[in-house]
Structure formats: C-alpha cells, structure tokens
Coordinates of C-alpha atoms in Angstrom, one line a residue:
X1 CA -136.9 73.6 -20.6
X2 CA -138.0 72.5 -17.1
X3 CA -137.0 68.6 -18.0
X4 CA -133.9 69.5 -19.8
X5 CA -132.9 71.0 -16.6
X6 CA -134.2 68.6 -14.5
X7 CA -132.7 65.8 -16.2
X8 CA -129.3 67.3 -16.3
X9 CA -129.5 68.3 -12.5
X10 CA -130.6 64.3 -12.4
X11 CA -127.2 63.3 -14.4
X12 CA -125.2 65.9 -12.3
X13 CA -126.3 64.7 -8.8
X14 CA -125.7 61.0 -10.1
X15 CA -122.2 61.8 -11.4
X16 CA -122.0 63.4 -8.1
X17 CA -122.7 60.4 -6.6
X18 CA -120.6 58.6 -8.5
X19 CA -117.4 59.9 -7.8
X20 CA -118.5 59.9 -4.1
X21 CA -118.9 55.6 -4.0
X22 CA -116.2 55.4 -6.2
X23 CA -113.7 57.7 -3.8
X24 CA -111.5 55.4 -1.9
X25 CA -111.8 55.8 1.9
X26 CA -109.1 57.2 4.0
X27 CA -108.3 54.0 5.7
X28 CA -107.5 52.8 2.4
X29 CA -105.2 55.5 1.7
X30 CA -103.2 54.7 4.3
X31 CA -103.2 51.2 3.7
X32 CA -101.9 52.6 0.0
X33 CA -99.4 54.6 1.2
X34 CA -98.0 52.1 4.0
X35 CA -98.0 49.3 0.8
X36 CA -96.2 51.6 -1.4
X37 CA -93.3 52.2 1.9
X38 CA -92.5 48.9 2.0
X39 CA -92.3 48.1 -1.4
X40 CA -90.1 51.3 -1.4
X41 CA -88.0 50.0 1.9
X42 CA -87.6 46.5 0.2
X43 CA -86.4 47.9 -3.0
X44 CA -83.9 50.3 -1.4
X45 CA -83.0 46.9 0.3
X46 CA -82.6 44.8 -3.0
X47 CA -81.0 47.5 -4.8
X48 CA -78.3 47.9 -1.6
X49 CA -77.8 44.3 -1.5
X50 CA -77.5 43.8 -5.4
X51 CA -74.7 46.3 -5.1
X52 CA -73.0 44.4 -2.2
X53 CA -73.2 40.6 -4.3
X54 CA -71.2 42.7 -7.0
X55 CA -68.6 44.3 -5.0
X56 CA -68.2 40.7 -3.1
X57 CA -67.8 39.2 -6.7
X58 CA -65.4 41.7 -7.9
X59 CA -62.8 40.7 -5.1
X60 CA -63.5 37.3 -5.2
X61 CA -62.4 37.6 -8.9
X62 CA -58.7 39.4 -8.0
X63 CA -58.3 37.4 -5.4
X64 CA -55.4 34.8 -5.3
X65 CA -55.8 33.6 -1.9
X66 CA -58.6 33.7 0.2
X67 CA -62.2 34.8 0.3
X68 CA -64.4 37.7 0.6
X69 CA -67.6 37.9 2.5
X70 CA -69.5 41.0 2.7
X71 CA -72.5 40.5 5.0
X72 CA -74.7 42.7 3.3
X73 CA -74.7 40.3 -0.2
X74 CA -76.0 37.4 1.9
X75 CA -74.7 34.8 -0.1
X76 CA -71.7 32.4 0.3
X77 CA -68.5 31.5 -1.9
X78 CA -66.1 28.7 -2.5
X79 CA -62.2 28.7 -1.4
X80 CA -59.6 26.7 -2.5
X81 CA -57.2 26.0 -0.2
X82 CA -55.2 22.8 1.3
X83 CA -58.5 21.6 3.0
X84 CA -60.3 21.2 -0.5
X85 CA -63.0 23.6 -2.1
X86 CA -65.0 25.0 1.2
X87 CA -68.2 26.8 0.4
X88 CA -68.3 29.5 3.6
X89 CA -71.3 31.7 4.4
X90 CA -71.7 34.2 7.0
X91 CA -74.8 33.6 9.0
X92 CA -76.5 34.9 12.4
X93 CA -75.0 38.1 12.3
X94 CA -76.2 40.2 15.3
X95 CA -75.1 42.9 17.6
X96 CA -73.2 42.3 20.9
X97 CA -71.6 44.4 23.6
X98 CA -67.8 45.0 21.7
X99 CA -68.8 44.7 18.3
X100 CA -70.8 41.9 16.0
X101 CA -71.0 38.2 16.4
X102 CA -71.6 36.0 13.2
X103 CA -71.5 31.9 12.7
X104 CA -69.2 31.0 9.6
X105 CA -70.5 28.5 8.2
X106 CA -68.3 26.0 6.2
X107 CA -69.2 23.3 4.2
X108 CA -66.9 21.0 2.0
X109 CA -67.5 20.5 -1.7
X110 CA -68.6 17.3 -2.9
X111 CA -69.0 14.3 -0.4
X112 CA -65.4 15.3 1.0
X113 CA -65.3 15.1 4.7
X114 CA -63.5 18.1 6.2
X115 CA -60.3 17.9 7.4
X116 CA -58.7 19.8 10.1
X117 CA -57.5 23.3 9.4
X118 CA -56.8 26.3 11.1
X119 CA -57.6 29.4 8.9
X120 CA -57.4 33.7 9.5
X121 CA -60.5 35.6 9.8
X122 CA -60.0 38.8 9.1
X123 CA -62.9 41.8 8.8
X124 CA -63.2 45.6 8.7
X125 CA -65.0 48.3 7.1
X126 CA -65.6 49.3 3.3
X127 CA -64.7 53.0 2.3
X128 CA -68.1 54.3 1.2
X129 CA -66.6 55.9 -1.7
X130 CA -65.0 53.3 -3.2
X131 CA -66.3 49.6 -1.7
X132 CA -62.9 49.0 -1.2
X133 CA -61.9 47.4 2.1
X134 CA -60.2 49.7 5.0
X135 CA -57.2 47.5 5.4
X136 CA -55.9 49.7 8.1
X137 CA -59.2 49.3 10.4
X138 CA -59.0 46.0 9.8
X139 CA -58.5 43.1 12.7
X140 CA -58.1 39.3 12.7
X141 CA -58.1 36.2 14.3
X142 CA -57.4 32.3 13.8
X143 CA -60.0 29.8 13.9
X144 CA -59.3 26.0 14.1
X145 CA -61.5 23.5 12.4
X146 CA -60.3 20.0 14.9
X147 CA -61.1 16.6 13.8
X148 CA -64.3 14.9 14.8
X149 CA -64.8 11.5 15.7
X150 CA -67.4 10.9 12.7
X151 CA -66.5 12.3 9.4
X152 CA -68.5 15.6 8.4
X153 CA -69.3 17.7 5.7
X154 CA -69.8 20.8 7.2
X155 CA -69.1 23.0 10.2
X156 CA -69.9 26.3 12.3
X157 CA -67.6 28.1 13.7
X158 CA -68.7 31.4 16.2
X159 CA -67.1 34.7 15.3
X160 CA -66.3 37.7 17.5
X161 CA -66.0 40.4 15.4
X162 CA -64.8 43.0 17.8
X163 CA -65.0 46.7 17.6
X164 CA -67.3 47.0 14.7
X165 CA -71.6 47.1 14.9
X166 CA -73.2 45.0 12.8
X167 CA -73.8 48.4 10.5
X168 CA -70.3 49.3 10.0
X169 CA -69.2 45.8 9.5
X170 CA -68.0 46.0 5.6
X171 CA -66.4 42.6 5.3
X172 CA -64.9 39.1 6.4
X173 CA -62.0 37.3 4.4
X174 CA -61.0 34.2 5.4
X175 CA -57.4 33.0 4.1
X176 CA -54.3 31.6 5.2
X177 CA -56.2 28.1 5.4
X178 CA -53.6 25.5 7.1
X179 CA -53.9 21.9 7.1
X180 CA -53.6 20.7 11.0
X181 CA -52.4 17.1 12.3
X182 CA -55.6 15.1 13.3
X183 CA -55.3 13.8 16.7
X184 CA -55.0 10.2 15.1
X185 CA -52.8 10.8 13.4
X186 CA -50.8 12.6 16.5
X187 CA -51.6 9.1 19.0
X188 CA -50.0 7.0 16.2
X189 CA -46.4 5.8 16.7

C-alpha cells in the first residue's frame, strides 16, 4: 500500500510539475495579449477601409462626370474627361492648422502626355448613417494643371482642404476638368 501511494504521490508531484514548465510566463502573456491588439486594431482597420473602397466604388459607378476619392479607401480611380483618362490618387494626407493638406496625384493613361487643364476640387464630410456625401458642408476650389516644357505623364498638385481634420475629411471629387491653351500655343501668331 506504501508504494501504491508513493508512486501515485510520485505521478501527482510530476504532473504537478508538469503543468508548472508547461505554464507560459507572464511576460508572455502580455506579449499574447499585445499580439492579439494589433491584430484586432489592424482588422478594425481593414474592415473600415474595405467599407470605404466600396462606398468609393458605388459613386464612382453613378457618376456621370467626375470622380470620387474617399481617403480612407486608399486607392485611386480613372476619369474621363477632355484631358484623356487620368488615374488620380489622394496621397500625403496630414493635418495642418485650418483643416487637411493632401497631394493629388494625377497620372495619364497610356503613354499620353498630360495636357493642360484646369479642374474643381471639391471635398466634405460623409453622413455616418448613410456614406453619402454632405453636399451642404461641402467646399471647393480650382486647380490648374500648366504646360511643361518636357512632356509628362504625371503630376502633383498640393491641396488645402480647409476647415475639415484629416478625421472628418469624408471625400474629394474632382470634376469640371477644362482643357486650357498651352502657352505655345498662346505665343503663336
């Protein structure tokens, strides 16, 4: 009886033992736990801009003239307009002082050079209930793409986007795009 007991003491104390080696350490919880947070935080992020590449599809679609950018999809779209098919992309978006500041960034399709245009940038908030965009918040103001001396395929234009954060800003369309006079054309008689 004594080394039946003695040997199931023995197996207790090493199961014991056991679970004790096999328990992770605290330090390791944490790292667990801080792991699992991102992964969470990144997901949240994914799932937010997922939504966002949808909605910006979804006007894109009904829209007849012009394009929408919604910062939070990340990802560019082609216009047509008079200046040709322009793939634009909002980039460098960061907070300043009276609102946001962005670089559109406009590239022509194909190996077109661009030509000189003027366009409206317009931008505002989305209703959070609907994703629709707040058209009464909304401001605007004309850019001008000029001719260069050497033919290019691409520009970047710096936008103030006043009176919204970075946060708040919902959306950018660009429309109204213009063909302009190059100054050659202008100097010739």
């Amino acid at each position: 009886m004594t080394t039946g007991y003695l040997k199931l003491s023995l197996i207790a104390s090493l199961l014991a033992l056991a679970g004790c080696s096999s328990a992770p350490s605290q330090p390791k919880i944490s790292q667990l736990h801080n792991e699992v947070g991102k992964l969470s935080k990144e997901m949240r992020q994914l799932t937010r801009q997922a939504s966002a590449l949808e909605q910006q599809g979804h006007l894109n679609s009904g829209a007849a003239q012009g394009a929408w950018l919604l910062p939070l999809a990340n990802t560019g779209v082609i216009l047509k307009s008079q200046a040709g098919d322009l793939k634009l992309s909002l980039s460098h978006i960061q907070s300043e002082a009276n609102g946001t500041r962005a670089t559109l960034d406009i590239h022509a399709t194909g190996d077109a050079p661009l030509p000189p245009f003027s366009a409206e940038v317009e931008w505002g908030e989305l209703d959070s209930a609907t994703g629709q965009p707040l058209s009464i918040s909304s401001l605007s103001q004309k850019i001008e793409v000029t001719s260069a001396l050497l033919p290019r395929g691409q520009v970047s234009v710096s936008l103030r986007l006043s009176s919204l954060s970075p946060e708040r800003l919902g959306y950018v369309r660009i429309h109204d795009v213009v063909l302009t006079p190059s100054a050659t054309a202008e100097s010739t008689p």
